[in-house]
PDB file of C-alpha atoms in Angstrom:
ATOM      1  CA  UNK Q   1      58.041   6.930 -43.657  1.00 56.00           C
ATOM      2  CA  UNK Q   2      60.313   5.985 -46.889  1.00 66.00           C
ATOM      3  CA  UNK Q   3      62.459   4.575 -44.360  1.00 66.00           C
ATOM      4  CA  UNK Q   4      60.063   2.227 -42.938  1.00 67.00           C
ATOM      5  CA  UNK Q   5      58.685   1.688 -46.559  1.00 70.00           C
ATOM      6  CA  UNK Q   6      62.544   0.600 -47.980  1.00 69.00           C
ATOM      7  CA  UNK Q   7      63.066  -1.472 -44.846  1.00 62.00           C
ATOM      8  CA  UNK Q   8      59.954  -3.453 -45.803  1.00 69.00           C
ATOM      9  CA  UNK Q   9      60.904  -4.085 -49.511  1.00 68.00           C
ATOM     10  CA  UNK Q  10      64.568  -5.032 -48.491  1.00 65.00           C
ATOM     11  CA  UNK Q  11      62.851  -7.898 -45.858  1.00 67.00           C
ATOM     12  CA  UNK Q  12      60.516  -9.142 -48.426  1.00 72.00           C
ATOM     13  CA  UNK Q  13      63.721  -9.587 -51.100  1.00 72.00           C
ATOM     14  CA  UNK Q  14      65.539 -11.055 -48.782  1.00 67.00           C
ATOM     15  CA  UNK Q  15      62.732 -13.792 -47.598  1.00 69.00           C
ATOM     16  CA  UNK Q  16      62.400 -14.467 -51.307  1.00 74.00           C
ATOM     17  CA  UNK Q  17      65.766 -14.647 -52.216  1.00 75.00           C
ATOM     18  CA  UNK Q  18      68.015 -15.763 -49.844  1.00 73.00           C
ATOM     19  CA  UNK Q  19      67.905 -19.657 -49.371  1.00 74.00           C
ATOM     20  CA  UNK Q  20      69.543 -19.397 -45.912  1.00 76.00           C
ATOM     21  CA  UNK Q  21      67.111 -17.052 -44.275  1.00 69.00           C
ATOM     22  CA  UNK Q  22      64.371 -19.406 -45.318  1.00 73.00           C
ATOM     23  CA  UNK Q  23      65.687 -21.885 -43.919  1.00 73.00           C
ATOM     24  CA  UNK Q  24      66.006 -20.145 -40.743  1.00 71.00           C
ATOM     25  CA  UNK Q  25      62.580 -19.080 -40.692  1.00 68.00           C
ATOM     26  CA  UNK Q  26      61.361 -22.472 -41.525  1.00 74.00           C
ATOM     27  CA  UNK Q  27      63.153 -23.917 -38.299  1.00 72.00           C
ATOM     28  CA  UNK Q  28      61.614 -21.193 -35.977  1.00 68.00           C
ATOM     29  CA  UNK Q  29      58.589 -22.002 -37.251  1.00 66.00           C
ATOM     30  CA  UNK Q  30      58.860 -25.633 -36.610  1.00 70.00           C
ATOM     31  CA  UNK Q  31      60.543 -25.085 -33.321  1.00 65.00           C
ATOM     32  CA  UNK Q  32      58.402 -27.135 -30.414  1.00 55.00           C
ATOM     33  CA  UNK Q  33      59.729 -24.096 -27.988  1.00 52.00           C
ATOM     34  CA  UNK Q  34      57.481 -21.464 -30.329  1.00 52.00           C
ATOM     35  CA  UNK Q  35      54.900 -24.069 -31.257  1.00 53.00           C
ATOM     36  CA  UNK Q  36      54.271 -25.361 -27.653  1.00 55.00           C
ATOM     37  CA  UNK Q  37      51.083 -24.360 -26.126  1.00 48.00           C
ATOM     38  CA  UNK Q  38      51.210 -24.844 -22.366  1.00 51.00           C
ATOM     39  CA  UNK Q  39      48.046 -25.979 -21.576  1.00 48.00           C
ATOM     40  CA  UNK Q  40      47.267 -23.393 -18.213  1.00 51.00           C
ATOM     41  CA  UNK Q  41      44.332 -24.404 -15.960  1.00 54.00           C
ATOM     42  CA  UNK Q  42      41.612 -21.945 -16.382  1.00 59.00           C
ATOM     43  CA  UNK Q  43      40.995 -20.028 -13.014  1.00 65.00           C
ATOM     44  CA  UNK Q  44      38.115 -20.930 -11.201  1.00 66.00           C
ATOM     45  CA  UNK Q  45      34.953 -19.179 -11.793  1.00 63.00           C
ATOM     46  CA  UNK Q  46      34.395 -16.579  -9.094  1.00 62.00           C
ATOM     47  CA  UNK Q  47      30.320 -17.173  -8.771  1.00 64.00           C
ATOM     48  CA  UNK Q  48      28.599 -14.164  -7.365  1.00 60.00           C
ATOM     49  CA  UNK Q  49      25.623 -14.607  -6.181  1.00 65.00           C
ATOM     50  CA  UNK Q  50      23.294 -11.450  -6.553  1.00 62.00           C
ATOM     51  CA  UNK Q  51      20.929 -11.020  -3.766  1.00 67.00           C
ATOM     52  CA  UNK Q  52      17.839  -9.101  -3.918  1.00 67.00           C
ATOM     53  CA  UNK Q  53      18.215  -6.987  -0.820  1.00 66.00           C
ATOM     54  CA  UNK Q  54      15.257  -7.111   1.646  1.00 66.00           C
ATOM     55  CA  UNK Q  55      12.850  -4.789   2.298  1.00 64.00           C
ATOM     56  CA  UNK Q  56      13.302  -2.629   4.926  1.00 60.00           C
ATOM     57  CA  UNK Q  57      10.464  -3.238   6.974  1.00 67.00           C
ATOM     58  CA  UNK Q  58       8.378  -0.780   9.017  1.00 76.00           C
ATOM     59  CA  UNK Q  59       6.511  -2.781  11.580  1.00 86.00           C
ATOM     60  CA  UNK Q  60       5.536   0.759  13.134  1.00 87.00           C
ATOM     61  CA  UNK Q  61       3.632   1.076  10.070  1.00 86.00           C
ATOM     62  CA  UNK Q  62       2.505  -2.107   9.868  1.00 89.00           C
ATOM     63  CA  UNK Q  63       0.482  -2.392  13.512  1.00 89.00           C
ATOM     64  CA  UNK Q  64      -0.851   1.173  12.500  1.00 90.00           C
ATOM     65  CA  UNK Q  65      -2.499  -0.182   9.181  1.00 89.00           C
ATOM     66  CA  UNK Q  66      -6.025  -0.389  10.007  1.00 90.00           C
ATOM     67  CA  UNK Q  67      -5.525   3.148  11.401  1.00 90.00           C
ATOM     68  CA  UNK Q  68      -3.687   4.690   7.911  1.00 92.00           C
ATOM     69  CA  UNK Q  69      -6.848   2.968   6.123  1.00 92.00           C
ATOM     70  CA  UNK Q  70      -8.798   4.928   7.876  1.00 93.00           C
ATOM     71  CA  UNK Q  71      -7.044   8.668   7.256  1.00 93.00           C
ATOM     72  CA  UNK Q  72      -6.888   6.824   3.415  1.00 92.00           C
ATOM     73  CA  UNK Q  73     -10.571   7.373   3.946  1.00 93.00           C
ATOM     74  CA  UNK Q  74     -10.905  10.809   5.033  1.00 93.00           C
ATOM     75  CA  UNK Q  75      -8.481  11.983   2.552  1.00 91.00           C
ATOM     76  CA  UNK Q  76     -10.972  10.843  -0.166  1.00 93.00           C
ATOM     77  CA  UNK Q  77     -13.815  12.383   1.702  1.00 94.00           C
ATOM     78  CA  UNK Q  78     -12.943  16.083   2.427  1.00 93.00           C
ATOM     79  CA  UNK Q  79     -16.421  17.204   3.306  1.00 95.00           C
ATOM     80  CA  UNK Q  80     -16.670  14.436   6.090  1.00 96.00           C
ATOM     81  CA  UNK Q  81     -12.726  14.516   6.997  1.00 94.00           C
ATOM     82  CA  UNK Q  82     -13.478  18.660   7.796  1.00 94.00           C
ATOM     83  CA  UNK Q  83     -16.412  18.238   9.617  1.00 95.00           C
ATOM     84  CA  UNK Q  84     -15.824  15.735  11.750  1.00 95.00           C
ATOM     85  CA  UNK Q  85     -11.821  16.335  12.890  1.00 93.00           C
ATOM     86  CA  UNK Q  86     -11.369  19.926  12.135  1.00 92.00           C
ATOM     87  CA  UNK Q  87      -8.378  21.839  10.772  1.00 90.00           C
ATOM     88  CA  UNK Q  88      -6.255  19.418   8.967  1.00 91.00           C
ATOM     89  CA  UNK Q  89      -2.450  19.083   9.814  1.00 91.00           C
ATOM     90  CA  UNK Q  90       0.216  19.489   7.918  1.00 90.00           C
ATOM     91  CA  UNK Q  91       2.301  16.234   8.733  1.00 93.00           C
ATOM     92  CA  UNK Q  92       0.554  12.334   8.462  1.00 92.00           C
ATOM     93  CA  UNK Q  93       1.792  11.822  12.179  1.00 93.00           C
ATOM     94  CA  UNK Q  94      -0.048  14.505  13.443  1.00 95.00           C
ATOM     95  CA  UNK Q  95      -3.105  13.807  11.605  1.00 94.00           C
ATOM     96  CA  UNK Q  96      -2.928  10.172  12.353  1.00 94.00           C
ATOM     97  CA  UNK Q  97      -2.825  11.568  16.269  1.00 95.00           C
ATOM     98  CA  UNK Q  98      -5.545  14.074  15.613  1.00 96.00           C
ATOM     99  CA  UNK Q  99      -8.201  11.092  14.021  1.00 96.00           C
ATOM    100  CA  UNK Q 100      -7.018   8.544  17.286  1.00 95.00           C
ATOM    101  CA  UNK Q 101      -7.497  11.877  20.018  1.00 95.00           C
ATOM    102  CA  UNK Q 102     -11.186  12.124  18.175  1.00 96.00           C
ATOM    103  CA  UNK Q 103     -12.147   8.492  17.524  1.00 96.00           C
ATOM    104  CA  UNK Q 104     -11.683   7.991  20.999  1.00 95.00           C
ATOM    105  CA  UNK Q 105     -14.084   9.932  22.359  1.00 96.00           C
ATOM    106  CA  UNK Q 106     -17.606   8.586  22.388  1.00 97.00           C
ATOM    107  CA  UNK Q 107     -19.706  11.754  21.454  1.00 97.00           C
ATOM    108  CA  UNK Q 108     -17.573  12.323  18.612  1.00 97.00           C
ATOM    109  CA  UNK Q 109     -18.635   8.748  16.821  1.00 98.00           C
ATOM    110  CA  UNK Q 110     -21.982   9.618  17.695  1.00 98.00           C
ATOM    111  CA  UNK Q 111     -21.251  12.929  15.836  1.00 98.00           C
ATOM    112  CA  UNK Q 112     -19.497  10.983  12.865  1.00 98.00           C
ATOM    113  CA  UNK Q 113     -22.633   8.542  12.877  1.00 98.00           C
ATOM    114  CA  UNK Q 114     -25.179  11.860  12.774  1.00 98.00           C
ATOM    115  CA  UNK Q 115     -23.163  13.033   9.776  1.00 98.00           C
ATOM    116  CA  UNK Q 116     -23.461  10.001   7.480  1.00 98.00           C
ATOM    117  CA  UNK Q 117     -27.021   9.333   8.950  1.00 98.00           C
ATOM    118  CA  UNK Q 118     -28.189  13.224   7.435  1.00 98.00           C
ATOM    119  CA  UNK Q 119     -25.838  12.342   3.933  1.00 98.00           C
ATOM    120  CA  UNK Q 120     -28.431   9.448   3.467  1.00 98.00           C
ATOM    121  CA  UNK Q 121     -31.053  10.483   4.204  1.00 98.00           C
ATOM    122  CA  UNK Q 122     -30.649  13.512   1.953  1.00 98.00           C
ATOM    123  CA  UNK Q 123     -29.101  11.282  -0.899  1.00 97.00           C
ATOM    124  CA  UNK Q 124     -31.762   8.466  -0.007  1.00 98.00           C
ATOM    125  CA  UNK Q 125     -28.914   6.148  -0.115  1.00 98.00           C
ATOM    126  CA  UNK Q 126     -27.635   3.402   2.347  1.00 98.00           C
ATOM    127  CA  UNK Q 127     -23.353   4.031   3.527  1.00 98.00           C
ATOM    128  CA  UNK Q 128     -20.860   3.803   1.552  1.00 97.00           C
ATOM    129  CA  UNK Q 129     -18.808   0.643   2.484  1.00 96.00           C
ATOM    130  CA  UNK Q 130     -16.008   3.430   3.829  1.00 96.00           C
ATOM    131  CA  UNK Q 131     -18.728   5.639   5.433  1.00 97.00           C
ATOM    132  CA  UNK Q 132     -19.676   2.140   7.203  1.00 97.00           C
ATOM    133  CA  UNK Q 133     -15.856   1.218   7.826  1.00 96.00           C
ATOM    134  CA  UNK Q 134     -15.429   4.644   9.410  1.00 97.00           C
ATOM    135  CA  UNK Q 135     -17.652   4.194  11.555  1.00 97.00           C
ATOM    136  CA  UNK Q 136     -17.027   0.475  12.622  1.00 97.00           C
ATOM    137  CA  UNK Q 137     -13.466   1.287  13.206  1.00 96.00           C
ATOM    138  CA  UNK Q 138     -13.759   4.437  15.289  1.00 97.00           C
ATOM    139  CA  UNK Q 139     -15.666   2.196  17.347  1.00 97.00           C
ATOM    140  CA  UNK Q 140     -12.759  -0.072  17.745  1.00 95.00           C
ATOM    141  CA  UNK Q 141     -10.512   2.553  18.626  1.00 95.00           C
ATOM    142  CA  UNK Q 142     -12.452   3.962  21.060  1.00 96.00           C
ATOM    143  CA  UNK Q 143     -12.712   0.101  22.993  1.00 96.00           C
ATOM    144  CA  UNK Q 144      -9.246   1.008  23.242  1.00 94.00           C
ATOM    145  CA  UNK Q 145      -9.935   2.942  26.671  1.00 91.00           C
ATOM    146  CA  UNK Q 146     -12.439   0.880  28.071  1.00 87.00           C
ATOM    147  CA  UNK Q 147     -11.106  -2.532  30.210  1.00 83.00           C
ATOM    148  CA  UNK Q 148     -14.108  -4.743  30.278  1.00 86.00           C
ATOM    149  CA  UNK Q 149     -16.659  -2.892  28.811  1.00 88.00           C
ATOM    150  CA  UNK Q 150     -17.017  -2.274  24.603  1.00 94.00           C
ATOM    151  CA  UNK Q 151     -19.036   0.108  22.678  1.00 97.00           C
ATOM    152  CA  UNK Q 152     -20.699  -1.738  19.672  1.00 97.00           C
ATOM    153  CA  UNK Q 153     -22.271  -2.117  16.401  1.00 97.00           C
ATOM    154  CA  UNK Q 154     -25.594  -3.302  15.794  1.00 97.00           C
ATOM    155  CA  UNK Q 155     -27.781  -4.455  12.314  1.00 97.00           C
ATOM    156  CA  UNK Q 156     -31.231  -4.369  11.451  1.00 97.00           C
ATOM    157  CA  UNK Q 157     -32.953  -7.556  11.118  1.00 96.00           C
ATOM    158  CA  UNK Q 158     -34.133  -7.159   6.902  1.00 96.00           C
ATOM    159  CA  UNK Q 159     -37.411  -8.350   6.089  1.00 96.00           C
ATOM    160  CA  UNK Q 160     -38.605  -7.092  10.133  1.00 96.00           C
ATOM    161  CA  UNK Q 161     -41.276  -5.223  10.854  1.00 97.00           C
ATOM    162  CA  UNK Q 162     -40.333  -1.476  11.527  1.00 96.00           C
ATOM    163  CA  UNK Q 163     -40.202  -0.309  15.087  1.00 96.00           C
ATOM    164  CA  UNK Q 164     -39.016   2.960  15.655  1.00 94.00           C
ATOM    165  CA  UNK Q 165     -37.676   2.080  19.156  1.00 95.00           C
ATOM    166  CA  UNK Q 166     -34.914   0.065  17.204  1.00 96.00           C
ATOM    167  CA  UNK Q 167     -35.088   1.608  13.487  1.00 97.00           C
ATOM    168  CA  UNK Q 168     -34.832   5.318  12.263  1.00 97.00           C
ATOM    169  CA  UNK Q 169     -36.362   5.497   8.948  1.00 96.00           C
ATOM    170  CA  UNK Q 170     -34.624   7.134   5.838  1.00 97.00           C
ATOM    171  CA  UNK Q 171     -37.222   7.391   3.786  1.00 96.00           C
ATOM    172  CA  UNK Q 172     -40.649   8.669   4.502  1.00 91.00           C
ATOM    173  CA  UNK Q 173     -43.084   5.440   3.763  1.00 92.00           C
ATOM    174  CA  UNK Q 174     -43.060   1.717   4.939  1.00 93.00           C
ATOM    175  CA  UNK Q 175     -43.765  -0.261   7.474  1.00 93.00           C
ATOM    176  CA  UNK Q 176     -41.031  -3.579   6.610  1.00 96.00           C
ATOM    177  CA  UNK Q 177     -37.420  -3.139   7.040  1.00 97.00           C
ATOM    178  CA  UNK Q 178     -35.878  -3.849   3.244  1.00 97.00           C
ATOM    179  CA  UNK Q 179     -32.442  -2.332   3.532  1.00 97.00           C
ATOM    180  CA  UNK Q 180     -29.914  -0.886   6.326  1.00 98.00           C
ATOM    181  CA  UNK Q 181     -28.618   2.041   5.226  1.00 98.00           C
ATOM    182  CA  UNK Q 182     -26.230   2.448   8.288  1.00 98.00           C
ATOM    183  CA  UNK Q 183     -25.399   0.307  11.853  1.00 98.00           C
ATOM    184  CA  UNK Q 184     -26.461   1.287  14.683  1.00 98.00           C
ATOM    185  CA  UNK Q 185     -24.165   1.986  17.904  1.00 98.00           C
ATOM    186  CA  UNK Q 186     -24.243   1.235  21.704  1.00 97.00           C
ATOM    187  CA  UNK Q 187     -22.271   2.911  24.194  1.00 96.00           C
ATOM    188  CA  UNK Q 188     -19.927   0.783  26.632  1.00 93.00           C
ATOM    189  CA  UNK Q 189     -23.240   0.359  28.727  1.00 93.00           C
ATOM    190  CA  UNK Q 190     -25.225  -1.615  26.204  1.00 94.00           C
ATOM    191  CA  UNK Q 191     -27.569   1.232  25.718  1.00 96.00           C
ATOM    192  CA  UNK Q 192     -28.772   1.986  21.982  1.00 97.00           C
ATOM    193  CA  UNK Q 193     -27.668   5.760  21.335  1.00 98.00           C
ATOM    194  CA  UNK Q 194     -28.103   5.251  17.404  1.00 98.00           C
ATOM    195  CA  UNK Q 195     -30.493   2.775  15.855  1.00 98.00           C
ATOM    196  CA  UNK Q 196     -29.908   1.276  12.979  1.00 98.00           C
ATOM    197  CA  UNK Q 197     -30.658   3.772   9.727  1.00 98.00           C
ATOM    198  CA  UNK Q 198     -33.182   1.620   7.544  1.00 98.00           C
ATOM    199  CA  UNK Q 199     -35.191   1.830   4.411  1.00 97.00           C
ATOM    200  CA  UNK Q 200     -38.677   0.660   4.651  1.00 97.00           C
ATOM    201  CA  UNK Q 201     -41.519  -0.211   2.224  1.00 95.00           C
TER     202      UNK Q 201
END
């Protein structure tokens, strides 16, 4: 350390005293070999462009929408989802299986239909718009097996008189049609297996 300090001292005597190191110090300094700057070209810019990587899409998933809507549905509605399919399964494949295997079958809309009908009629209340979707789109799946014939919905004309050959009454009184509280269904024979569920007064 006291070396380094008594080299310093003896450099900074000598740059103030000695004429001839000054000099020398004042042609480096003016040198054009130290004062040159070599202009360099800047490298080019390497641009990367960032990409926002694309969605992996499931088109599986996708075409079976309409169908995950529906077990969307049940989820929300135990009480209906238990009654109507049974023991749930563990795994969303099997249940989405499970809701096709029953939607398909005829006697088990007319089943769903007879559920939601009695919930109404208890809570003297028309559908829900999921109750109704349910059981619009059970129909659907269940055209699925049939070629050229369809099972189908069918509405109550409002404001109609009440017949009960094409209405079933919630409520007790009325004689005018003033709200559907459920569709109807018809089989793939055009027959009407569940009339409309209206409110009269």
């Amino acid at each position: 350390m006291n070396i380094k300090k008594s080299l310093k001292c003896w450099l900074i005597k000598l740059l103030k005293n000695d004429a001839e190191v000054q000099d020398l110090v004042r042609d480096i300094a003016k040198s054009e070999a130290l004062l040159k700057i070599e202009a360099v070209a800047p490298e080019p810019l390497v641009t990367i462009e960032l990409t926002t990587p694309e969605p992996i899409r499931d088109t599986l998933r996708q075409q079976l929408a309409d169908d995950l809507t529906l077990l969307n549905l049940l989820a929300n509605d135990e009480i209906l989802r238990n009654d109507w399919l049974g023991i749930k399964p563990a795994s969303e494949g099997e249940q989405l299986r499970q809701l096709l295997a029953v939607a398909a079958q005829w006697e088990r809309i007319l089943d769903l239909w007879g559920f939601i009908a009695n919930r109404c009629k208890q809570e003297q209340r028309p559908a829900t718009s999921a109750e109704q979707h349910l059981v619009s789109a059970s129909v659907a799946i269940h055209n699925l097996i049939w070629r050229n014939k369809a099972a189908s919905v069918c509405n109550a004309e409002i404001n109609s008189i009440y017949d009960y050959e094409q209405h079933e009454r919630g409520n007790i009184k009325g004689d005018k049609v003033c709200e559907q509280w459920l569709l109807g269904l018809k089989n793939s024979a055009g027959q009407l297996q569940k009339k409309p569920l209206v409110k009269t007064q």
